[in-house]
């Protein structure tokens, strides 16, 4: 297999290459190509990746390149993990909505729309080149946020694509830790939309232990997602930590007035990580990487590619078309839920209907995602305004208009700090 990673200047990449050797029995990567448009990050991250692979006895070929066609030519799988505009753009996505009294977050609300408008056209360009140059049956695995909308755009354009988020695997590891068992014994039945999901069952060796998990570890889980324990009990489910932006919207807005944007925190972590990566004696991912966010994504990505390649039929949480799986949503909506993975793709596992208190919010955001994907693919400003009016974290016409003006104007201004590509 030839595996191409687009946006490989990401600080996540060392974790990604570490996972290759763990899955060597299911995925025989003969050529790994790391692509990034930033030459410095490409050299620094690529250098650590090479040392990690050499230490692990990787027998294939490793190449780093800034040429997209070189990376995609003949690829059997393409991982896309780009951040268009880098942390500079993320800072705008977080601070402009916050200044207007809204939640400032890079994947949801007004900031999420700005990221969508900037990102979808670039991902579609990469996917089109992959269609022309990669193997006919190549899969695109996307981790580029906002994943649900990006995957909708890719599927609407006819690409073979599956979306991936780290939330499910993070919960799997946390819950397995609470239970004191190996993670591979735990399956979280996480359903909803990307960054808008709830765990409605926790399967341990085939038995649903969610009631026991909530009873024994509800306080710890509530602390981890920064929501009240009573909410978990009322829902009978574990909300994703992204649900805090909806369930505690006013509290988040208040916090944003006194705490630095996440983009600034991440920028400092990335600076420190890149300094560590430059150390020629370093040949493993550093502990600091766990603070970057997106924990375990790379491990999940390699598992997904391996299962697609080996036609294993195991169950993983991914982003795919609904196709009737969740009633109350359109067939072409992109949902995030457990699916059986094989060579033909991902087949969603049948799901019971969402409870009304979950379905209402999911339908609301699904409508926004449809409009946002259309706006990003077409560049239609009016569609973008409608998308903001539809989002539950914006809603108001005048607010949507003002936010859109500020966000679009900011895209034409020089970045306040250097850009980078990797997610």
mmCIF file of C-alpha atoms in Angstrom:
data_model
loop_
_atom_site.group_PDB
_atom_site.id
_atom_site.type_symbol
_atom_site.label_atom_id
_atom_site.label_comp_id
_atom_site.label_asym_id
_atom_site.label_seq_id
_atom_site.Cartn_x
_atom_site.Cartn_y
_atom_site.Cartn_z
ATOM 1 C CA UNK A 1 0.000 0.000 0.000
ATOM 2 C CA UNK A 2 1.009 3.578 -0.677
ATOM 3 C CA UNK A 3 -0.320 5.897 2.007
ATOM 4 C CA UNK A 4 -0.384 9.671 1.431
ATOM 5 C CA UNK A 5 -0.799 12.106 4.332
ATOM 6 C CA UNK A 6 -1.862 15.601 3.287
ATOM 7 C CA UNK A 7 -1.067 18.161 5.966
ATOM 8 C CA UNK A 8 1.738 16.065 7.402
ATOM 9 C CA UNK A 9 3.378 19.117 8.957
ATOM 10 C CA UNK A 10 0.819 18.613 11.711
ATOM 11 C CA UNK A 11 2.233 17.904 15.143
ATOM 12 C CA UNK A 12 -0.070 14.842 15.180
ATOM 13 C CA UNK A 13 1.949 13.102 12.467
ATOM 14 C CA UNK A 14 4.479 11.400 14.770
ATOM 15 C CA UNK A 15 1.577 9.646 16.495
ATOM 16 C CA UNK A 16 0.260 8.620 13.094
ATOM 17 C CA UNK A 17 3.478 6.994 11.963
ATOM 18 C CA UNK A 18 3.841 5.299 15.353
ATOM 19 C CA UNK A 19 0.553 3.555 14.711
ATOM 20 C CA UNK A 20 1.704 2.053 11.431
ATOM 21 C CA UNK A 21 3.814 -0.584 13.095
ATOM 22 C CA UNK A 22 1.058 -1.547 15.531
ATOM 23 C CA UNK A 23 -1.166 -2.430 12.582
ATOM 24 C CA UNK A 24 1.538 -4.008 10.403
ATOM 25 C CA UNK A 25 -0.305 -7.337 10.222
ATOM 26 C CA UNK A 26 -3.363 -5.694 8.645
ATOM 27 C CA UNK A 27 -1.754 -2.885 6.673
ATOM 28 C CA UNK A 28 1.449 -3.362 4.696
ATOM 29 C CA UNK A 29 2.569 0.185 3.918
ATOM 30 C CA UNK A 30 5.346 -0.032 1.363
ATOM 31 C CA UNK A 31 5.442 3.706 0.717
ATOM 32 C CA UNK A 32 4.500 6.529 3.075
ATOM 33 C CA UNK A 33 4.453 10.036 1.615
ATOM 34 C CA UNK A 34 4.166 13.026 3.946
ATOM 35 C CA UNK A 35 2.954 16.156 2.172
ATOM 36 C CA UNK A 36 2.899 19.703 3.510
ATOM 37 C CA UNK A 37 3.236 23.132 1.894
ATOM 38 C CA UNK A 38 5.311 24.484 4.806
ATOM 39 C CA UNK A 39 8.936 23.442 4.150
ATOM 40 C CA UNK A 40 10.137 24.014 7.715
ATOM 41 C CA UNK A 41 7.390 21.972 9.334
ATOM 42 C CA UNK A 42 7.768 19.354 6.637
ATOM 43 C CA UNK A 43 11.451 18.978 7.486
ATOM 44 C CA UNK A 44 11.042 19.031 11.273
ATOM 45 C CA UNK A 45 8.031 16.716 11.528
ATOM 46 C CA UNK A 46 9.279 14.533 8.684
ATOM 47 C CA UNK A 47 12.622 14.136 10.411
ATOM 48 C CA UNK A 48 11.033 12.873 13.620
ATOM 49 C CA UNK A 49 8.741 10.585 11.609
ATOM 50 C CA UNK A 50 11.761 9.059 9.907
ATOM 51 C CA UNK A 51 13.528 8.445 13.229
ATOM 52 C CA UNK A 52 10.402 6.836 14.701
ATOM 53 C CA UNK A 53 9.984 4.517 11.731
ATOM 54 C CA UNK A 54 13.668 3.572 11.682
ATOM 55 C CA UNK A 55 13.534 2.760 15.394
ATOM 56 C CA UNK A 56 10.478 0.566 14.812
ATOM 57 C CA UNK A 57 12.070 -1.274 11.880
ATOM 58 C CA UNK A 58 9.842 0.114 9.121
ATOM 59 C CA UNK A 59 10.828 -1.661 5.908
ATOM 60 C CA UNK A 60 8.976 0.611 3.493
ATOM 61 C CA UNK A 61 9.974 3.867 1.844
ATOM 62 C CA UNK A 62 9.329 7.257 3.432
ATOM 63 C CA UNK A 63 9.197 10.468 1.415
ATOM 64 C CA UNK A 64 8.410 14.071 2.302
ATOM 65 C CA UNK A 65 7.260 16.499 -0.360
ATOM 66 C CA UNK A 66 5.607 19.817 -1.013
ATOM 67 C CA UNK A 67 4.273 18.578 -4.357
ATOM 68 C CA UNK A 68 0.681 17.404 -4.040
ATOM 69 C CA UNK A 69 0.760 15.360 -7.246
ATOM 70 C CA UNK A 70 3.844 13.482 -6.055
ATOM 71 C CA UNK A 71 2.037 12.534 -2.846
ATOM 72 C CA UNK A 72 -1.203 11.462 -4.518
ATOM 73 C CA UNK A 73 0.184 9.610 -7.526
ATOM 74 C CA UNK A 74 -0.776 5.946 -7.154
ATOM 75 C CA UNK A 75 -1.866 6.334 -3.511
ATOM 76 C CA UNK A 76 -4.094 3.569 -2.143
ATOM 77 C CA UNK A 77 -5.320 5.714 0.749
ATOM 78 C CA UNK A 78 -5.228 9.467 1.343
ATOM 79 C CA UNK A 79 -5.406 10.988 4.830
ATOM 80 C CA UNK A 80 -6.356 14.673 4.859
ATOM 81 C CA UNK A 81 -5.541 16.592 8.047
ATOM 82 C CA UNK A 82 -5.037 20.166 6.871
ATOM 83 C CA UNK A 83 -5.620 23.453 8.660
ATOM 84 C CA UNK A 84 -6.125 26.123 6.033
ATOM 85 C CA UNK A 85 -4.690 29.386 7.353
ATOM 86 C CA UNK A 86 -3.099 27.780 10.384
ATOM 87 C CA UNK A 87 -3.573 28.899 13.961
ATOM 88 C CA UNK A 88 -3.862 32.528 12.752
ATOM 89 C CA UNK A 89 -7.151 31.696 11.088
ATOM 90 C CA UNK A 90 -8.243 29.700 14.124
ATOM 91 C CA UNK A 91 -7.607 32.722 16.317
ATOM 92 C CA UNK A 92 -9.946 34.799 14.148
ATOM 93 C CA UNK A 93 -12.585 32.065 14.194
ATOM 94 C CA UNK A 94 -12.525 32.074 17.993
ATOM 95 C CA UNK A 95 -12.202 35.767 18.789
ATOM 96 C CA UNK A 96 -14.566 37.426 16.295
ATOM 97 C CA UNK A 97 -17.677 35.536 17.499
ATOM 98 C CA UNK A 98 -16.601 35.971 21.122
ATOM 99 C CA UNK A 99 -16.376 39.737 20.614
ATOM 100 C CA UNK A 100 -20.001 39.652 19.419
ATOM 101 C CA UNK A 101 -21.167 37.789 22.529
ATOM 102 C CA UNK A 102 -21.315 34.372 20.857
ATOM 103 C CA UNK A 103 -19.474 31.136 21.466
ATOM 104 C CA UNK A 104 -16.100 31.417 19.745
ATOM 105 C CA UNK A 105 -15.092 27.923 18.676
ATOM 106 C CA UNK A 106 -13.395 26.730 15.517
ATOM 107 C CA UNK A 107 -15.736 23.892 14.562
ATOM 108 C CA UNK A 108 -19.196 25.090 15.551
ATOM 109 C CA UNK A 109 -21.205 28.291 15.444
ATOM 110 C CA UNK A 110 -19.909 31.286 13.519
ATOM 111 C CA UNK A 111 -16.277 30.245 13.834
ATOM 112 C CA UNK A 112 -17.140 26.851 12.443
ATOM 113 C CA UNK A 113 -18.788 28.457 9.415
ATOM 114 C CA UNK A 114 -15.727 30.605 8.746
ATOM 115 C CA UNK A 115 -13.533 27.504 8.893
ATOM 116 C CA UNK A 116 -15.964 25.683 6.606
ATOM 117 C CA UNK A 117 -15.909 28.438 3.967
ATOM 118 C CA UNK A 118 -12.116 28.513 4.020
ATOM 119 C CA UNK A 119 -11.521 24.756 4.167
ATOM 120 C CA UNK A 120 -14.044 22.967 1.947
ATOM 121 C CA UNK A 121 -12.794 24.428 -1.369
ATOM 122 C CA UNK A 122 -9.218 23.367 -0.582
ATOM 123 C CA UNK A 123 -10.224 19.844 0.442
ATOM 124 C CA UNK A 124 -12.299 19.492 -2.721
ATOM 125 C CA UNK A 125 -9.278 20.503 -4.803
ATOM 126 C CA UNK A 126 -7.136 17.878 -3.083
ATOM 127 C CA UNK A 127 -9.843 15.261 -3.576
ATOM 128 C CA UNK A 128 -10.178 16.085 -7.260
ATOM 129 C CA UNK A 129 -6.452 15.582 -7.787
ATOM 130 C CA UNK A 130 -6.700 12.324 -5.838
ATOM 131 C CA UNK A 131 -9.472 11.193 -8.174
ATOM 132 C CA UNK A 132 -7.180 11.870 -11.128
ATOM 133 C CA UNK A 133 -3.938 10.476 -9.713
ATOM 134 C CA UNK A 134 -4.592 7.995 -6.896
ATOM 135 C CA UNK A 135 -5.593 4.358 -7.296
ATOM 136 C CA UNK A 136 -9.128 3.852 -8.606
ATOM 137 C CA UNK A 137 -10.308 2.314 -5.349
ATOM 138 C CA UNK A 138 -8.442 4.722 -3.058
ATOM 139 C CA UNK A 139 -10.230 5.920 0.054
ATOM 140 C CA UNK A 140 -10.040 9.449 1.415
ATOM 141 C CA UNK A 141 -10.018 9.510 5.217
ATOM 142 C CA UNK A 142 -10.723 13.009 6.468
ATOM 143 C CA UNK A 143 -9.857 14.385 9.888
ATOM 144 C CA UNK A 144 -9.972 17.996 8.716
ATOM 145 C CA UNK A 145 -12.545 19.970 10.687
ATOM 146 C CA UNK A 146 -15.424 20.519 10.588
ATOM 147 C CA UNK A 147 -15.436 16.826 9.667
ATOM 148 C CA UNK A 148 -19.168 16.336 9.175
ATOM 149 C CA UNK A 149 -19.485 19.242 6.740
ATOM 150 C CA UNK A 150 -16.243 18.408 4.921
ATOM 151 C CA UNK A 151 -17.402 14.806 4.424
ATOM 152 C CA UNK A 152 -20.799 15.997 3.192
ATOM 153 C CA UNK A 153 -19.043 18.175 0.602
ATOM 154 C CA UNK A 154 -16.767 15.304 -0.451
ATOM 155 C CA UNK A 155 -19.645 12.838 -0.785
ATOM 156 C CA UNK A 156 -21.787 15.390 -2.616
ATOM 157 C CA UNK A 157 -18.935 15.656 -5.132
ATOM 158 C CA UNK A 158 -18.861 11.876 -5.565
ATOM 159 C CA UNK A 159 -15.636 11.057 -3.726
ATOM 160 C CA UNK A 160 -14.926 7.822 -1.795
ATOM 161 C CA UNK A 161 -14.562 9.390 1.613
ATOM 162 C CA UNK A 162 -15.057 8.560 5.279
ATOM 163 C CA UNK A 163 -14.803 11.036 8.144
ATOM 164 C CA UNK A 164 -13.059 10.432 11.429
ATOM 165 C CA UNK A 165 -13.081 12.171 14.808
ATOM 166 C CA UNK A 166 -11.139 11.416 17.962
ATOM 167 C CA UNK A 167 -14.046 11.888 20.399
ATOM 168 C CA UNK A 168 -15.189 8.247 20.346
ATOM 169 C CA UNK A 169 -11.740 6.731 20.805
ATOM 170 C CA UNK A 170 -10.984 9.248 23.570
ATOM 171 C CA UNK A 171 -14.138 8.248 25.446
ATOM 172 C CA UNK A 172 -13.327 4.583 24.829
ATOM 173 C CA UNK A 173 -9.922 5.036 26.488
ATOM 174 C CA UNK A 174 -11.324 7.089 29.376
ATOM 175 C CA UNK A 175 -14.120 4.641 30.123
ATOM 176 C CA UNK A 176 -11.818 1.630 29.808
ATOM 177 C CA UNK A 177 -9.515 3.332 32.304
ATOM 178 C CA UNK A 178 -12.372 3.859 34.752
ATOM 179 C CA UNK A 179 -13.409 0.221 34.369
ATOM 180 C CA UNK A 180 -9.831 -1.042 34.627
ATOM 181 C CA UNK A 181 -10.018 -3.044 31.392
ATOM 182 C CA UNK A 182 -8.176 -3.079 28.070
ATOM 183 C CA UNK A 183 -9.619 -0.531 25.577
ATOM 184 C CA UNK A 184 -10.232 -3.170 22.904
ATOM 185 C CA UNK A 185 -12.874 -4.741 25.179
ATOM 186 C CA UNK A 186 -14.936 -1.531 25.145
ATOM 187 C CA UNK A 187 -17.159 -0.216 22.339
ATOM 188 C CA UNK A 188 -18.893 3.135 22.771
ATOM 189 C CA UNK A 189 -22.207 3.433 20.957
ATOM 190 C CA UNK A 190 -21.792 7.103 20.126
ATOM 191 C CA UNK A 191 -24.411 8.662 17.844
ATOM 192 C CA UNK A 192 -25.342 12.059 16.411
ATOM 193 C CA UNK A 193 -23.442 14.484 14.216
ATOM 194 C CA UNK A 194 -19.737 15.250 14.272
ATOM 195 C CA UNK A 195 -19.005 17.188 17.485
ATOM 196 C CA UNK A 196 -22.643 16.737 18.478
ATOM 197 C CA UNK A 197 -22.857 13.190 19.823
ATOM 198 C CA UNK A 198 -24.048 11.228 22.823
ATOM 199 C CA UNK A 199 -22.957 7.819 24.090
ATOM 200 C CA UNK A 200 -26.165 5.818 24.572
ATOM 201 C CA UNK A 201 -24.509 2.474 25.330
ATOM 202 C CA UNK A 202 -21.120 1.205 26.468
ATOM 203 C CA UNK A 203 -20.503 -2.372 25.388
ATOM 204 C CA UNK A 204 -18.052 -4.354 27.493
ATOM 205 C CA UNK A 205 -17.491 -7.815 26.065
ATOM 206 C CA UNK A 206 -20.893 -7.543 24.365
ATOM 207 C CA UNK A 207 -22.839 -6.342 27.445
ATOM 208 C CA UNK A 208 -24.177 -2.790 27.839
ATOM 209 C CA UNK A 209 -22.672 -1.403 31.039
ATOM 210 C CA UNK A 210 -23.624 2.269 30.597
ATOM 211 C CA UNK A 211 -25.898 2.292 33.688
ATOM 212 C CA UNK A 212 -23.039 0.924 35.762
ATOM 213 C CA UNK A 213 -20.596 3.425 34.252
ATOM 214 C CA UNK A 214 -22.892 6.346 35.067
ATOM 215 C CA UNK A 215 -23.544 5.034 38.569
ATOM 216 C CA UNK A 216 -19.901 4.403 39.432
ATOM 217 C CA UNK A 217 -18.054 7.043 37.413
ATOM 218 C CA UNK A 218 -20.682 9.669 36.573
ATOM 219 C CA UNK A 219 -18.984 12.364 38.653
ATOM 220 C CA UNK A 220 -15.619 11.789 36.970
ATOM 221 C CA UNK A 221 -17.152 11.776 33.494
ATOM 222 C CA UNK A 222 -19.092 14.954 34.266
ATOM 223 C CA UNK A 223 -15.858 16.637 35.361
ATOM 224 C CA UNK A 224 -14.110 15.504 32.183
ATOM 225 C CA UNK A 225 -16.755 17.091 29.932
ATOM 226 C CA UNK A 226 -17.323 20.080 32.276
ATOM 227 C CA UNK A 227 -21.070 19.549 32.584
ATOM 228 C CA UNK A 228 -23.221 18.810 35.665
ATOM 229 C CA UNK A 229 -23.621 15.212 36.757
ATOM 230 C CA UNK A 230 -27.397 15.735 36.895
ATOM 231 C CA UNK A 231 -27.418 16.318 33.134
ATOM 232 C CA UNK A 232 -25.872 12.904 32.427
ATOM 233 C CA UNK A 233 -28.418 11.282 34.708
ATOM 234 C CA UNK A 234 -31.313 13.160 33.094
ATOM 235 C CA UNK A 235 -30.211 12.220 29.586
ATOM 236 C CA UNK A 236 -29.249 8.670 30.485
ATOM 237 C CA UNK A 237 -26.318 9.232 28.143
ATOM 238 C CA UNK A 238 -22.831 10.760 28.070
ATOM 239 C CA UNK A 239 -22.682 13.938 25.948
ATOM 240 C CA UNK A 240 -19.605 14.759 23.930
ATOM 241 C CA UNK A 241 -17.536 17.522 25.499
ATOM 242 C CA UNK A 242 -18.505 19.650 22.489
ATOM 243 C CA UNK A 243 -22.078 19.665 23.821
ATOM 244 C CA UNK A 244 -20.895 22.073 26.500
ATOM 245 C CA UNK A 245 -21.103 24.852 23.903
ATOM 246 C CA UNK A 246 -24.853 24.180 23.714
ATOM 247 C CA UNK A 247 -25.745 23.025 27.236
ATOM 248 C CA UNK A 248 -23.652 25.750 28.935
ATOM 249 C CA UNK A 249 -23.606 28.437 26.238
ATOM 250 C CA UNK A 250 -23.818 31.463 28.553
ATOM 251 C CA UNK A 251 -21.162 30.093 30.862
ATOM 252 C CA UNK A 252 -18.824 29.512 27.907
ATOM 253 C CA UNK A 253 -19.406 33.069 26.647
ATOM 254 C CA UNK A 254 -18.592 34.452 30.121
ATOM 255 C CA UNK A 255 -15.418 32.377 30.313
ATOM 256 C CA UNK A 256 -14.256 33.637 26.938
ATOM 257 C CA UNK A 257 -14.132 37.168 28.311
ATOM 258 C CA UNK A 258 -11.457 36.291 30.863
ATOM 259 C CA UNK A 259 -9.537 33.315 29.423
ATOM 260 C CA UNK A 260 -7.148 33.256 26.453
ATOM 261 C CA UNK A 261 -8.439 31.722 23.213
ATOM 262 C CA UNK A 262 -7.641 28.054 22.707
ATOM 263 C CA UNK A 263 -5.724 29.029 19.564
ATOM 264 C CA UNK A 264 -3.153 30.883 21.673
ATOM 265 C CA UNK A 265 -2.773 27.920 24.008
ATOM 266 C CA UNK A 266 -2.357 25.509 21.096
ATOM 267 C CA UNK A 267 0.146 27.824 19.399
ATOM 268 C CA UNK A 268 2.373 27.690 22.485
ATOM 269 C CA UNK A 269 2.050 23.891 22.705
ATOM 270 C CA UNK A 270 2.930 23.528 19.025
ATOM 271 C CA UNK A 271 5.953 25.798 19.399
ATOM 272 C CA UNK A 272 7.223 23.647 22.247
ATOM 273 C CA UNK A 273 6.451 20.437 20.352
ATOM 274 C CA UNK A 274 8.348 21.559 17.270
ATOM 275 C CA UNK A 275 11.343 22.409 19.440
ATOM 276 C CA UNK A 276 11.228 18.877 20.851
ATOM 277 C CA UNK A 277 10.829 17.418 17.354
ATOM 278 C CA UNK A 278 14.044 19.141 16.257
ATOM 279 C CA UNK A 279 16.049 17.097 18.765
ATOM 280 C CA UNK A 280 17.894 14.479 16.657
ATOM 281 C CA UNK A 281 17.899 12.062 19.599
ATOM 282 C CA UNK A 282 14.102 12.036 19.875
ATOM 283 C CA UNK A 283 12.621 8.927 18.241
ATOM 284 C CA UNK A 284 9.177 8.678 19.845
ATOM 285 C CA UNK A 285 6.184 10.940 20.296
ATOM 286 C CA UNK A 286 6.681 13.168 23.378
ATOM 287 C CA UNK A 287 4.259 13.231 26.308
ATOM 288 C CA UNK A 288 3.518 16.903 25.577
ATOM 289 C CA UNK A 289 1.606 15.826 22.464
ATOM 290 C CA UNK A 290 -1.230 14.638 24.733
ATOM 291 C CA UNK A 291 -1.940 18.301 25.608
ATOM 292 C CA UNK A 292 -2.365 19.280 21.958
ATOM 293 C CA UNK A 293 -5.947 18.027 21.695
ATOM 294 C CA UNK A 294 -7.191 15.425 19.245
ATOM 295 C CA UNK A 295 -5.851 12.624 21.419
ATOM 296 C CA UNK A 296 -5.728 9.181 19.806
ATOM 297 C CA UNK A 297 -6.889 10.498 16.400
ATOM 298 C CA UNK A 298 -3.883 9.090 14.618
ATOM 299 C CA UNK A 299 -4.366 5.693 16.206
ATOM 300 C CA UNK A 300 -8.002 5.723 15.075
ATOM 301 C CA UNK A 301 -6.953 6.771 11.567
ATOM 302 C CA UNK A 302 -4.542 3.875 11.181
ATOM 303 C CA UNK A 303 -7.151 1.445 12.532
ATOM 304 C CA UNK A 304 -9.645 2.712 9.961
ATOM 305 C CA UNK A 305 -7.227 2.466 7.038
ATOM 306 C CA UNK A 306 -6.180 -1.016 8.170
ATOM 307 C CA UNK A 307 -9.790 -2.222 8.364
ATOM 308 C CA UNK A 308 -10.637 -0.785 4.945
ATOM 309 C CA UNK A 309 -7.573 -2.492 3.533
ATOM 310 C CA UNK A 310 -8.027 -5.866 5.259
ATOM 311 C CA UNK A 311 -11.836 -5.994 4.881
ATOM 312 C CA UNK A 312 -12.148 -6.912 8.556
ATOM 313 C CA UNK A 313 -15.777 -6.008 9.223
ATOM 314 C CA UNK A 314 -15.014 -4.636 12.690
ATOM 315 C CA UNK A 315 -17.020 -1.777 14.176
ATOM 316 C CA UNK A 316 -15.633 1.753 14.446
ATOM 317 C CA UNK A 317 -17.251 5.148 14.985
ATOM 318 C CA UNK A 318 -17.029 7.147 11.746
ATOM 319 C CA UNK A 319 -18.799 9.895 9.775
ATOM 320 C CA UNK A 320 -20.934 8.596 6.895
ATOM 321 C CA UNK A 321 -24.242 9.181 5.126
ATOM 322 C CA UNK A 322 -27.263 8.511 7.313
ATOM 323 C CA UNK A 323 -29.147 6.353 4.789
ATOM 324 C CA UNK A 324 -32.069 5.844 7.125
ATOM 325 C CA UNK A 325 -30.007 4.866 10.170
ATOM 326 C CA UNK A 326 -31.233 7.690 12.414
ATOM 327 C CA UNK A 327 -34.916 8.398 11.904
ATOM 328 C CA UNK A 328 -35.795 12.068 11.693
ATOM 329 C CA UNK A 329 -32.758 12.885 9.560
ATOM 330 C CA UNK A 330 -32.448 12.916 5.785
ATOM 331 C CA UNK A 331 -30.732 10.005 4.075
ATOM 332 C CA UNK A 332 -27.980 12.286 2.759
ATOM 333 C CA UNK A 333 -27.219 13.881 6.128
ATOM 334 C CA UNK A 334 -23.773 12.941 7.442
ATOM 335 C CA UNK A 335 -23.972 11.280 10.846
ATOM 336 C CA UNK A 336 -21.349 10.045 13.290
ATOM 337 C CA UNK A 337 -22.019 6.569 14.656
ATOM 338 C CA UNK A 338 -20.722 2.998 14.854
ATOM 339 C CA UNK A 339 -20.312 1.347 11.462
ATOM 340 C CA UNK A 340 -18.970 -1.939 10.197
ATOM 341 C CA UNK A 341 -15.771 -1.321 8.243
ATOM 342 C CA UNK A 342 -14.768 -3.352 5.205
ATOM 343 C CA UNK A 343 -13.261 -2.996 1.748
ATOM 344 C CA UNK A 344 -16.534 -1.577 0.418
ATOM 345 C CA UNK A 345 -16.581 1.156 3.054
ATOM 346 C CA UNK A 346 -18.567 1.777 6.226
ATOM 347 C CA UNK A 347 -22.030 0.322 6.819
ATOM 348 C CA UNK A 348 -23.820 2.008 9.759
ATOM 349 C CA UNK A 349 -24.955 -0.261 12.580
ATOM 350 C CA UNK A 350 -28.778 -0.039 13.034
ATOM 351 C CA UNK A 351 -29.761 2.459 15.726
ATOM 352 C CA UNK A 352 -32.904 3.040 17.795
ATOM 353 C CA UNK A 353 -34.497 6.490 17.331
ATOM 354 C CA UNK A 354 -32.976 9.444 19.104
ATOM 355 C CA UNK A 355 -34.889 10.693 22.132
ATOM 356 C CA UNK A 356 -36.730 13.998 21.477
ATOM 357 C CA UNK A 357 -34.291 15.982 23.626
ATOM 358 C CA UNK A 358 -31.453 14.765 21.382
ATOM 359 C CA UNK A 359 -33.234 14.694 18.036
ATOM 360 C CA UNK A 360 -34.366 18.334 18.162
ATOM 361 C CA UNK A 361 -30.821 19.649 18.501
ATOM 362 C CA UNK A 362 -29.459 17.193 15.930
ATOM 363 C CA UNK A 363 -32.080 18.238 13.351
ATOM 364 C CA UNK A 364 -31.318 21.898 14.017
ATOM 365 C CA UNK A 365 -27.573 21.495 13.454
ATOM 366 C CA UNK A 366 -28.052 19.103 10.519
ATOM 367 C CA UNK A 367 -30.023 21.824 8.735
ATOM 368 C CA UNK A 368 -27.154 24.253 9.374
ATOM 369 C CA UNK A 369 -24.590 21.755 8.069
ATOM 370 C CA UNK A 370 -26.513 21.305 4.830
ATOM 371 C CA UNK A 371 -26.576 25.059 4.218
ATOM 372 C CA UNK A 372 -22.939 25.486 5.288
ATOM 373 C CA UNK A 373 -21.713 22.786 2.900
ATOM 374 C CA UNK A 374 -23.642 24.348 0.038
ATOM 375 C CA UNK A 375 -22.310 27.814 0.868
ATOM 376 C CA UNK A 376 -18.711 26.632 1.076
ATOM 377 C CA UNK A 377 -18.833 24.632 -2.157
ATOM 378 C CA UNK A 378 -20.463 27.463 -4.101
ATOM 379 C CA UNK A 379 -19.080 30.537 -2.330
ATOM 380 C CA UNK A 380 -22.653 31.806 -2.007
ATOM 381 C CA UNK A 381 -22.705 34.580 0.606
ATOM 382 C CA UNK A 382 -26.488 34.529 1.005
ATOM 383 C CA UNK A 383 -26.370 30.807 1.678
ATOM 384 C CA UNK A 384 -23.681 31.420 4.300
ATOM 385 C CA UNK A 385 -25.888 33.989 6.069
ATOM 386 C CA UNK A 386 -28.797 31.541 6.073
ATOM 387 C CA UNK A 387 -26.490 28.924 7.561
ATOM 388 C CA UNK A 388 -25.589 31.245 10.446
ATOM 389 C CA UNK A 389 -29.250 32.116 11.031
ATOM 390 C CA UNK A 390 -29.993 28.390 11.198
ATOM 391 C CA UNK A 391 -27.272 27.567 13.729
ATOM 392 C CA UNK A 392 -28.610 27.397 17.319
ATOM 393 C CA UNK A 393 -25.567 29.311 18.617
ATOM 394 C CA UNK A 394 -26.306 32.324 16.371
ATOM 395 C CA UNK A 395 -29.978 32.315 15.191
ATOM 396 C CA UNK A 396 -30.624 36.073 14.898
ATOM 397 C CA UNK A 397 -30.660 37.764 11.485
ATOM 398 C CA UNK A 398 -28.835 40.975 12.434
ATOM 399 C CA UNK A 399 -26.255 39.067 14.448
ATOM 400 C CA UNK A 400 -25.688 36.632 11.572
ATOM 401 C CA UNK A 401 -25.226 39.492 9.110
ATOM 402 C CA UNK A 402 -22.731 41.307 11.315
ATOM 403 C CA UNK A 403 -20.752 38.174 12.077
ATOM 404 C CA UNK A 404 -20.558 37.196 8.433
ATOM 405 C CA UNK A 405 -19.290 40.647 7.447
ATOM 406 C CA UNK A 406 -16.559 40.542 10.090
ATOM 407 C CA UNK A 407 -15.514 36.971 9.352
ATOM 408 C CA UNK A 408 -15.317 37.477 5.597
ATOM 409 C CA UNK A 409 -13.449 40.772 5.998
ATOM 410 C CA UNK A 410 -10.934 39.107 8.307
ATOM 411 C CA UNK A 411 -10.127 36.516 5.629
ATOM 412 C CA UNK A 412 -8.665 39.283 3.423
ATOM 413 C CA UNK A 413 -6.417 40.720 6.144
ATOM 414 C CA UNK A 414 -2.791 39.642 6.714
ATOM 415 C CA UNK A 415 -2.538 36.955 9.405
ATOM 416 C CA UNK A 416 -1.417 38.183 12.843
ATOM 417 C CA UNK A 417 0.967 35.230 13.156
ATOM 418 C CA UNK A 418 2.575 32.645 10.843
ATOM 419 C CA UNK A 419 0.350 30.107 9.141
ATOM 420 C CA UNK A 420 0.827 26.381 8.984
ATOM 421 C CA UNK A 421 -0.949 23.572 7.265
ATOM 422 C CA UNK A 422 -1.050 20.591 9.582
ATOM 423 C CA UNK A 423 -4.233 20.089 11.597
#
